[in-house]
Amino acid sequence: MTVTYSSKVANATFFGFHRLLCKWRGSIYKLLYREFLVFAGFYTAISLVYRLLLTGAQKRYFEKLSIYCDRYAEQIPVTFVLGFYVTLVVNRWWNQFVNLPWPDRLMLLISSSVHGRDEHGRLLRRTLMRYVNLTSLLIFRSVSTAVYKRFPTMDHVVEAGFMTADERKLFDHLKSPHLKYWVPFIWFGNLAAKARKEGRIRDSVDLQSLMTEMNRYRSWCSLLFGYDWVGIPLVYTQVVTLAVYTFFFACLIGRQFLDPTKGYAGHDLDLYVPVFTLLQFFFYAGWLKVAEQLINPFGEDDDDFETNWCIDRNLQVSLLAVDEMHMSLPKMKRDIYWDDSAARPPYTLAAADYCIPSFLGSTVQMTPPQPSQGAKRESGA
């Protein structure tokens, strides 16, 4: 389930984000604690071997190796490579969210444009809307593991009511080596054209609007399929991953605390616990984990998109809009501001501070400049 915390940060307060640091689900701690423990364990093991098991000559060789690793590890451009990669992944993640297929515009057009309160008119509207939802279900099945687990076969799609048995036969009879998510689009277009001939859609402009909106919906579905097909190039992902893990592999040796009596530069203290190296691992490896979680938002991570909820919500809302709400209008009455030319809704005591005067421009509080004495004499003349 998507982790929502917007209400916790609605207002900027002193240490406002500290409450978020205590959450576990969807947190960086949950993502990273295994890798963090492995890194700390390897570092501790190497430190114990250096301090307790190596002989004098072996210690001198290890110390030279540690200085060498520490010197050249900084030449790996981890910050640049990882920062650009995460930016690319986050932009891709947000674009996929804003292009999720929502049927709200289509259900509005179908409810207002496809007329008839009889059984056939109701069947026509519900069938058109079902084709819309079937299309999104077929796309989600192909890109989302959670949806595929819910509808692993087309039999499950039929049992759920998104497709009839006859439609399933036509769907299976159509031989195509490609994903057939577009088939309900064709059914939708043919059925809409038939409705226009029968007079259920009374104007060709309404039919054109309906098909234009359906094409927009098709574009959203196609875009999600394209994102699933063409990901971030594998070579880039490999380079970033190798850069991060190579850097911290070098840190396992290069960030060891060496014998202070040997006088090595930068090794005046022996603190045993590499606090800043552990923090660096937490930040860099955590950054990589962020990219790992967001690169495919249709999985089953804590912050992945709730595609099964989208399917349920879209079906329930759209069928309600085109069936029970078709031509169902509340009785019109005069509003309470009928004779009030300056309507102003009331404020509660809790919201009284938000009652502010209208903004009239930044110069409204300025004092007009006074004319000079010379200007006054000229004016009097």
Tab-separated table of C-alpha atoms in Angstrom:
chain	number	residue	atom	x	y	z
A	1	MET	CA	0.000	0.000	0.000
A	2	THR	CA	1.231	3.466	-0.883
A	3	VAL	CA	2.629	5.261	2.157
A	4	THR	CA	0.838	8.608	2.555
A	5	TYR	CA	2.140	11.203	4.994
A	6	SER	CA	0.927	14.498	3.482
A	7	SER	CA	-1.131	15.420	6.555
A	8	LYS	CA	1.972	15.070	8.755
A	9	VAL	CA	3.814	17.781	6.819
A	10	ALA	CA	0.889	20.095	6.034
A	11	ASN	CA	2.507	22.835	8.135
A	12	ALA	CA	6.175	23.666	8.552
A	13	THR	CA	7.017	23.309	12.246
A	14	PHE	CA	10.102	23.059	14.401
A	15	PHE	CA	11.591	19.633	13.695
A	16	GLY	CA	8.538	18.947	11.555
A	17	PHE	CA	10.086	16.004	9.751
A	18	HIS	CA	11.308	14.193	12.847
A	19	ARG	CA	8.025	12.299	13.174
A	20	LEU	CA	8.547	10.808	9.725
A	21	LEU	CA	11.894	9.375	10.758
A	22	CYS	CA	10.169	6.968	13.143
A	23	LYS	CA	8.038	5.257	10.470
A	24	TRP	CA	9.015	1.760	9.403
A	25	ARG	CA	6.753	0.878	6.454
A	26	GLY	CA	8.089	2.466	3.316
A	27	SER	CA	11.183	3.737	5.135
A	28	ILE	CA	14.807	3.659	4.087
A	29	TYR	CA	15.553	1.564	7.171
A	30	LYS	CA	13.303	-1.228	5.948
A	31	LEU	CA	14.904	-1.119	2.513
A	32	LEU	CA	18.527	-0.908	3.591
A	33	TYR	CA	18.997	-2.622	6.931
A	34	ARG	CA	20.142	-5.957	5.445
A	35	GLU	CA	22.850	-4.380	3.280
A	36	PHE	CA	23.850	-2.118	6.160
A	37	LEU	CA	24.323	-5.070	8.514
A	38	VAL	CA	26.329	-6.959	5.879
A	39	PHE	CA	28.624	-3.974	5.294
A	40	ALA	CA	29.128	-3.415	9.021
A	41	GLY	CA	29.775	-7.123	9.522
A	42	PHE	CA	32.436	-7.289	6.806
A	43	TYR	CA	34.090	-4.138	8.123
A	44	THR	CA	34.201	-5.578	11.644
A	45	ALA	CA	35.601	-8.887	10.423
A	46	ILE	CA	38.411	-7.191	8.485
A	47	SER	CA	39.181	-4.968	11.464
A	48	LEU	CA	39.438	-7.972	13.806
A	49	VAL	CA	41.682	-9.829	11.386
A	50	TYR	CA	43.982	-6.788	11.142
A	51	ARG	CA	44.153	-6.242	14.889
A	52	LEU	CA	44.301	-9.830	16.164
A	53	LEU	CA	45.470	-12.270	13.505
A	54	LEU	CA	48.021	-10.549	11.263
A	55	THR	CA	51.721	-10.592	12.042
A	56	GLY	CA	53.854	-7.465	12.072
A	57	ALA	CA	54.943	-7.700	8.419
A	58	GLN	CA	51.409	-8.563	7.340
A	59	LYS	CA	50.072	-5.558	9.229
A	60	ARG	CA	52.521	-3.248	7.428
A	61	TYR	CA	51.401	-4.627	4.052
A	62	PHE	CA	47.708	-4.259	4.999
A	63	GLU	CA	48.298	-0.672	6.099
A	64	LYS	CA	49.854	0.197	2.726
A	65	LEU	CA	46.931	-1.479	0.979
A	66	SER	CA	44.454	0.456	3.139
A	67	ILE	CA	46.081	3.804	2.324
A	68	TYR	CA	46.116	2.907	-1.369
A	69	CYS	CA	42.399	1.959	-1.391
A	70	ASP	CA	41.427	5.093	0.521
A	71	ARG	CA	43.363	7.317	-1.883
A	72	TYR	CA	41.924	5.929	-5.116
A	73	ALA	CA	38.384	5.174	-3.940
A	74	GLU	CA	37.606	8.882	-4.037
A	75	GLN	CA	38.271	8.897	-7.787
A	76	ILE	CA	35.091	6.886	-8.386
A	77	PRO	CA	32.449	9.527	-9.327
A	78	VAL	CA	29.727	8.054	-7.140
A	79	THR	CA	27.915	11.302	-6.385
A	80	PHE	CA	27.683	12.440	-9.999
A	81	VAL	CA	26.718	9.081	-11.501
A	82	LEU	CA	24.254	8.167	-8.764
A	83	GLY	CA	22.655	11.612	-8.545
A	84	PHE	CA	21.936	11.798	-12.271
A	85	TYR	CA	20.608	8.240	-12.284
A	86	VAL	CA	18.196	8.809	-9.391
A	87	THR	CA	16.934	12.021	-11.017
A	88	LEU	CA	16.220	10.090	-14.210
A	89	VAL	CA	14.420	7.325	-12.305
A	90	VAL	CA	12.267	9.754	-10.268
A	91	ASN	CA	11.199	11.662	-13.395
A	92	ARG	CA	10.291	8.396	-15.095
A	93	TRP	CA	8.349	7.267	-11.992
A	94	TRP	CA	6.315	10.484	-11.849
A	95	ASN	CA	5.545	10.390	-15.587
A	96	GLN	CA	4.123	6.903	-15.179
A	97	PHE	CA	1.896	8.088	-12.352
A	98	VAL	CA	0.473	11.076	-14.242
A	99	ASN	CA	-0.289	8.796	-17.208
A	100	LEU	CA	-2.258	6.172	-15.312
A	101	PRO	CA	-5.531	5.561	-17.209
A	102	TRP	CA	-8.493	7.124	-15.403
A	103	PRO	CA	-11.953	6.702	-17.025
A	104	ASP	CA	-13.591	9.759	-15.447
A	105	ARG	CA	-13.713	11.889	-18.604
A	106	LEU	CA	-15.055	8.988	-20.647
A	107	MET	CA	-17.748	8.096	-18.134
A	108	LEU	CA	-18.915	11.715	-18.180
A	109	LEU	CA	-19.199	11.703	-21.969
A	110	ILE	CA	-20.919	8.313	-22.085
A	111	SER	CA	-23.425	9.292	-19.407
A	112	SER	CA	-24.342	12.548	-21.146
A	113	SER	CA	-24.075	11.504	-24.797
A	114	VAL	CA	-25.517	7.976	-24.998
A	115	HIS	CA	-29.243	8.417	-24.472
A	116	GLY	CA	-32.034	6.038	-23.547
A	117	ARG	CA	-33.305	5.039	-20.109
A	118	ASP	CA	-34.681	1.731	-21.373
A	119	GLU	CA	-32.979	-1.632	-21.002
A	120	HIS	CA	-31.077	-1.331	-24.270
A	121	GLY	CA	-29.771	2.160	-23.478
A	122	ARG	CA	-28.583	1.001	-20.075
A	123	LEU	CA	-26.922	-2.055	-21.618
A	124	LEU	CA	-25.234	0.123	-24.221
A	125	ARG	CA	-23.714	2.522	-21.711
A	126	ARG	CA	-22.557	-0.210	-19.338
A	127	THR	CA	-21.004	-2.202	-22.183
A	128	LEU	CA	-19.094	0.811	-23.481
A	129	MET	CA	-17.818	1.509	-19.985
A	130	ARG	CA	-16.914	-2.136	-19.445
A	131	TYR	CA	-14.760	-2.090	-22.576
A	132	VAL	CA	-12.910	0.904	-21.185
A	133	ASN	CA	-12.203	-0.876	-17.909
A	134	LEU	CA	-11.297	-4.093	-19.703
A	135	THR	CA	-8.636	-2.231	-21.657
A	136	SER	CA	-6.964	-0.883	-18.540
A	137	LEU	CA	-7.165	-4.311	-16.898
A	138	LEU	CA	-5.368	-5.937	-19.837
A	139	ILE	CA	-2.635	-3.305	-19.638
A	140	PHE	CA	-2.258	-3.643	-15.874
A	141	ARG	CA	-2.053	-7.439	-16.230
A	142	SER	CA	0.911	-7.027	-18.558
A	143	VAL	CA	2.871	-4.536	-16.428
A	144	SER	CA	1.849	-5.128	-12.796
A	145	THR	CA	2.785	-8.249	-10.856
A	146	ALA	CA	0.077	-7.569	-8.269
A	147	VAL	CA	-2.658	-7.446	-10.921
A	148	TYR	CA	-1.303	-10.510	-12.693
A	149	LYS	CA	-1.438	-12.464	-9.436
A	150	ARG	CA	-5.077	-11.417	-9.087
A	151	PHE	CA	-5.970	-12.227	-12.729
A	152	PRO	CA	-3.432	-14.855	-13.813
A	153	THR	CA	-5.516	-16.127	-16.749
A	154	MET	CA	-8.244	-14.810	-19.007
A	155	ASP	CA	-10.647	-17.162	-17.231
A	156	HIS	CA	-10.224	-15.017	-14.127
A	157	VAL	CA	-10.983	-11.912	-16.213
A	158	VAL	CA	-14.219	-13.515	-17.419
A	159	GLU	CA	-15.159	-14.666	-13.912
A	160	ALA	CA	-14.623	-11.118	-12.604
A	161	GLY	CA	-17.154	-9.794	-15.126
A	162	PHE	CA	-14.841	-7.670	-17.251
A	163	MET	CA	-15.443	-9.888	-20.295
A	164	THR	CA	-18.307	-12.170	-21.366
A	165	ALA	CA	-17.875	-15.742	-22.548
A	166	ASP	CA	-18.751	-14.743	-26.137
A	167	GLU	CA	-16.260	-11.892	-26.046
A	168	ARG	CA	-13.639	-14.309	-24.745
A	169	LYS	CA	-14.226	-16.575	-27.771
A	170	LEU	CA	-13.814	-13.631	-30.161
A	171	PHE	CA	-10.742	-12.475	-28.261
A	172	ASP	CA	-9.093	-15.906	-28.427
A	173	HIS	CA	-10.104	-16.443	-32.047
A	174	LEU	CA	-8.223	-13.317	-33.086
A	175	LYS	CA	-4.710	-14.561	-33.773
A	176	SER	CA	-2.004	-12.008	-33.140
A	177	PRO	CA	1.583	-12.378	-31.879
A	178	HIS	CA	1.243	-9.052	-30.066
A	179	LEU	CA	-0.440	-8.054	-26.840
A	180	LYS	CA	-4.133	-7.686	-27.618
A	181	TYR	CA	-5.011	-4.925	-25.156
A	182	TRP	CA	-6.258	-2.841	-28.111
A	183	VAL	CA	-9.123	-5.222	-28.987
A	184	PRO	CA	-11.649	-3.599	-26.580
A	185	PHE	CA	-10.847	-0.263	-28.232
A	186	ILE	CA	-12.104	-1.648	-31.540
A	187	TRP	CA	-15.211	-3.028	-29.882
A	188	PHE	CA	-15.782	0.350	-28.253
A	189	GLY	CA	-15.488	2.223	-31.574
A	190	ASN	CA	-17.768	-0.182	-33.433
A	191	LEU	CA	-20.390	-0.092	-30.695
A	192	ALA	CA	-20.281	3.709	-30.522
A	193	ALA	CA	-20.747	3.920	-34.309
A	194	LYS	CA	-23.709	1.550	-34.065
A	195	ALA	CA	-25.219	3.667	-31.312
A	196	ARG	CA	-24.911	6.724	-33.562
A	197	LYS	CA	-26.782	4.955	-36.380
A	198	GLU	CA	-29.514	3.900	-33.943
A	199	GLY	CA	-29.886	7.485	-32.714
A	200	ARG	CA	-28.672	6.704	-29.201
A	201	ILE	CA	-25.880	9.193	-29.834
A	202	ARG	CA	-27.832	12.059	-31.356
A	203	ASP	CA	-25.029	14.151	-32.801
A	204	SER	CA	-21.875	13.341	-34.752
A	205	VAL	CA	-20.034	15.894	-32.646
A	206	ASP	CA	-20.816	13.826	-29.555
A	207	LEU	CA	-19.514	10.719	-31.308
A	208	GLN	CA	-16.329	12.559	-32.294
A	209	SER	CA	-15.824	13.785	-28.713
A	210	LEU	CA	-16.324	10.266	-27.424
A	211	MET	CA	-13.777	8.796	-29.848
A	212	THR	CA	-11.273	11.577	-29.165
A	213	GLU	CA	-11.421	10.898	-25.451
A	214	MET	CA	-11.136	7.171	-26.053
A	215	ASN	CA	-8.012	7.775	-28.129
A	216	ARG	CA	-6.563	9.780	-25.259
A	217	TYR	CA	-7.309	6.893	-22.929
A	218	ARG	CA	-5.640	4.537	-25.428
A	219	SER	CA	-2.566	6.789	-25.396
A	220	TRP	CA	-2.278	6.460	-21.614
A	221	CYS	CA	-2.468	2.675	-21.863
A	222	SER	CA	0.056	2.574	-24.697
A	223	LEU	CA	2.434	4.796	-22.761
A	224	LEU	CA	2.378	2.469	-19.751
A	225	PHE	CA	3.077	-0.455	-22.073
A	226	GLY	CA	5.956	1.509	-23.613
A	227	TYR	CA	7.468	2.287	-20.206
A	228	ASP	CA	7.308	-1.415	-19.357
A	229	TRP	CA	8.911	-2.383	-22.664
A	230	VAL	CA	11.686	0.208	-22.868
A	231	GLY	CA	13.329	0.811	-19.520
A	232	ILE	CA	16.399	2.767	-18.516
A	233	PRO	CA	19.280	1.228	-20.503
A	234	LEU	CA	20.713	-1.748	-18.658
A	235	VAL	CA	24.279	-0.541	-19.135
A	236	TYR	CA	23.514	2.630	-17.175
A	237	THR	CA	21.952	0.681	-14.321
A	238	GLN	CA	24.958	-1.643	-14.266
A	239	VAL	CA	27.433	1.244	-14.242
A	240	VAL	CA	25.688	2.924	-11.304
A	241	THR	CA	25.395	-0.298	-9.323
A	242	LEU	CA	29.019	-1.260	-9.948
A	243	ALA	CA	30.220	2.234	-9.039
A	244	VAL	CA	28.430	2.187	-5.681
A	245	TYR	CA	29.429	-1.331	-4.686
A	246	THR	CA	33.015	-0.923	-5.909
A	247	PHE	CA	33.365	2.270	-3.893
A	248	PHE	CA	32.199	0.639	-0.683
A	249	PHE	CA	34.237	-2.504	-1.338
A	250	ALA	CA	37.288	-0.253	-1.408
A	251	CYS	CA	36.032	1.484	1.761
A	252	LEU	CA	36.007	-1.836	3.616
A	253	ILE	CA	39.789	-1.747	3.475
A	254	GLY	CA	40.558	1.905	2.888
A	255	ARG	CA	38.494	3.230	5.812
A	256	GLN	CA	40.028	0.945	8.443
A	257	PHE	CA	41.553	2.603	11.497
A	258	LEU	CA	45.309	1.955	11.364
A	259	ASP	CA	47.824	1.842	14.181
A	260	PRO	CA	48.259	5.499	15.332
A	261	THR	CA	51.839	4.823	16.470
A	262	LYS	CA	52.950	4.383	12.869
A	263	GLY	CA	52.297	8.050	12.087
A	264	TYR	CA	50.257	7.568	8.916
A	265	ALA	CA	48.629	10.809	7.684
A	266	GLY	CA	45.000	10.999	8.757
A	267	HIS	CA	45.294	8.101	11.175
A	268	ASP	CA	45.886	9.904	14.441
A	269	LEU	CA	42.865	8.346	16.160
A	270	ASP	CA	41.675	4.775	16.574
A	271	LEU	CA	37.919	4.988	17.099
A	272	TYR	CA	37.077	1.376	16.144
A	273	VAL	CA	33.629	2.372	14.798
A	274	PRO	CA	33.746	4.186	11.405
A	275	VAL	CA	30.819	6.504	12.048
A	276	PHE	CA	31.116	8.670	8.954
A	277	THR	CA	31.853	5.730	6.671
A	278	LEU	CA	28.669	4.049	7.913
A	279	LEU	CA	26.743	7.265	7.336
A	280	GLN	CA	28.193	7.517	3.844
A	281	PHE	CA	27.087	3.952	3.134
A	282	PHE	CA	23.631	4.737	4.499
A	283	PHE	CA	23.232	7.759	2.221
A	284	TYR	CA	24.773	6.415	-0.993
A	285	ALA	CA	23.397	2.892	-0.766
A	286	GLY	CA	20.066	4.366	0.338
A	287	TRP	CA	20.078	6.541	-2.750
A	288	LEU	CA	20.607	3.443	-4.877
A	289	LYS	CA	17.771	1.692	-3.028
A	290	VAL	CA	15.460	4.607	-3.842
A	291	ALA	CA	16.180	4.082	-7.526
A	292	GLU	CA	15.691	0.337	-7.134
A	293	GLN	CA	12.244	0.853	-5.634
A	294	LEU	CA	11.056	3.537	-8.056
A	295	ILE	CA	12.402	2.140	-11.315
A	296	ASN	CA	9.325	-0.095	-11.630
A	297	PRO	CA	6.348	1.305	-9.680
A	298	PHE	CA	4.105	-1.585	-10.744
A	299	GLY	CA	5.663	-4.139	-8.408
A	300	GLU	CA	4.789	-4.930	-4.821
A	301	ASP	CA	6.999	-2.551	-2.844
A	302	ASP	CA	5.546	-0.329	-0.130
A	303	ASP	CA	5.450	2.747	-2.357
A	304	ASP	CA	4.410	1.110	-5.633
A	305	PHE	CA	1.172	2.129	-7.310
A	306	GLU	CA	-2.005	0.501	-6.011
A	307	THR	CA	-3.085	-0.903	-9.374
A	308	ASN	CA	-5.626	-3.340	-7.932
A	309	TRP	CA	-7.278	-0.475	-6.064
A	310	CYS	CA	-7.319	1.532	-9.319
A	311	ILE	CA	-9.133	-1.318	-11.076
A	312	ASP	CA	-11.747	-1.581	-8.315
A	313	ARG	CA	-12.283	2.148	-8.035
A	314	ASN	CA	-12.526	2.752	-11.794
A	315	LEU	CA	-15.061	-0.041	-12.313
A	316	GLN	CA	-17.277	0.989	-9.403
A	317	VAL	CA	-17.274	4.709	-10.138
A	318	SER	CA	-17.665	4.421	-13.904
A	319	LEU	CA	-20.590	1.990	-13.806
A	320	LEU	CA	-22.284	4.141	-11.186
A	321	ALA	CA	-21.866	7.234	-13.388
A	322	VAL	CA	-23.223	5.720	-16.605
A	323	ASP	CA	-26.063	3.704	-15.057
A	324	GLU	CA	-27.640	4.880	-11.800
A	325	MET	CA	-26.630	8.507	-12.296
A	326	HIS	CA	-27.666	8.699	-15.965
A	327	MET	CA	-30.108	11.596	-16.228
A	328	SER	CA	-30.552	11.516	-12.472
A	329	LEU	CA	-30.717	15.125	-11.342
A	330	PRO	CA	-31.473	16.693	-7.974
A	331	LYS	CA	-34.330	19.184	-7.824
A	332	MET	CA	-33.173	22.718	-8.559
A	333	LYS	CA	-33.638	25.283	-5.808
A	334	ARG	CA	-32.519	28.829	-5.204
A	335	ASP	CA	-29.175	28.954	-3.460
A	336	ILE	CA	-28.808	30.860	-0.187
A	337	TYR	CA	-27.000	33.699	-1.953
A	338	TRP	CA	-29.840	34.313	-4.445
A	339	ASP	CA	-30.318	37.968	-3.410
A	340	ASP	CA	-26.783	38.558	-2.161
A	341	SER	CA	-24.457	40.183	-4.682
A	342	ALA	CA	-21.440	39.771	-2.382
A	343	ALA	CA	-21.641	36.111	-1.460
A	344	ARG	CA	-19.258	35.119	1.299
A	345	PRO	CA	-19.338	31.678	2.905
A	346	PRO	CA	-19.008	31.718	6.712
A	347	TYR	CA	-15.821	30.916	8.612
A	348	THR	CA	-15.601	28.775	11.723
A	349	LEU	CA	-13.661	30.013	14.736
A	350	ALA	CA	-10.829	27.642	13.853
A	351	ALA	CA	-10.566	29.196	10.381
A	352	ALA	CA	-11.126	32.836	11.397
A	353	ASP	CA	-7.455	33.702	10.902
A	354	TYR	CA	-7.752	32.820	7.229
A	355	CYS	CA	-10.335	35.541	6.589
A	356	ILE	CA	-8.101	38.118	4.916
A	357	PRO	CA	-8.846	41.090	2.646
A	358	SER	CA	-8.414	40.741	-1.092
A	359	PHE	CA	-5.052	41.522	-2.612
A	360	LEU	CA	-5.300	44.746	-4.648
A	361	GLY	CA	-1.712	45.078	-5.845
A	362	SER	CA	1.668	45.784	-4.295
A	363	THR	CA	1.374	49.592	-4.774
A	364	VAL	CA	-1.944	50.009	-2.946
A	365	GLN	CA	-0.204	50.855	0.358
A	366	MET	CA	2.118	53.442	-1.179
A	367	THR	CA	1.678	57.158	-0.431
A	368	PRO	CA	1.213	59.239	-3.593
A	369	PRO	CA	4.220	61.556	-4.220
A	370	GLN	CA	3.685	65.216	-3.229
A	371	PRO	CA	4.293	67.851	-5.956
A	372	SER	CA	7.288	70.133	-5.440
A	373	GLN	CA	7.002	73.929	-4.733
A	374	GLY	CA	8.096	74.773	-8.275
A	375	ALA	CA	5.463	72.513	-9.713
A	376	LYS	CA	2.825	74.163	-7.507
A	377	ARG	CA	3.798	77.685	-8.753
A	378	GLU	CA	3.681	76.559	-12.356
A	379	SER	CA	0.300	74.986	-11.698
A	380	GLY	CA	-0.936	78.268	-10.103
A	381	ALA	CA	0.351	80.284	-13.043
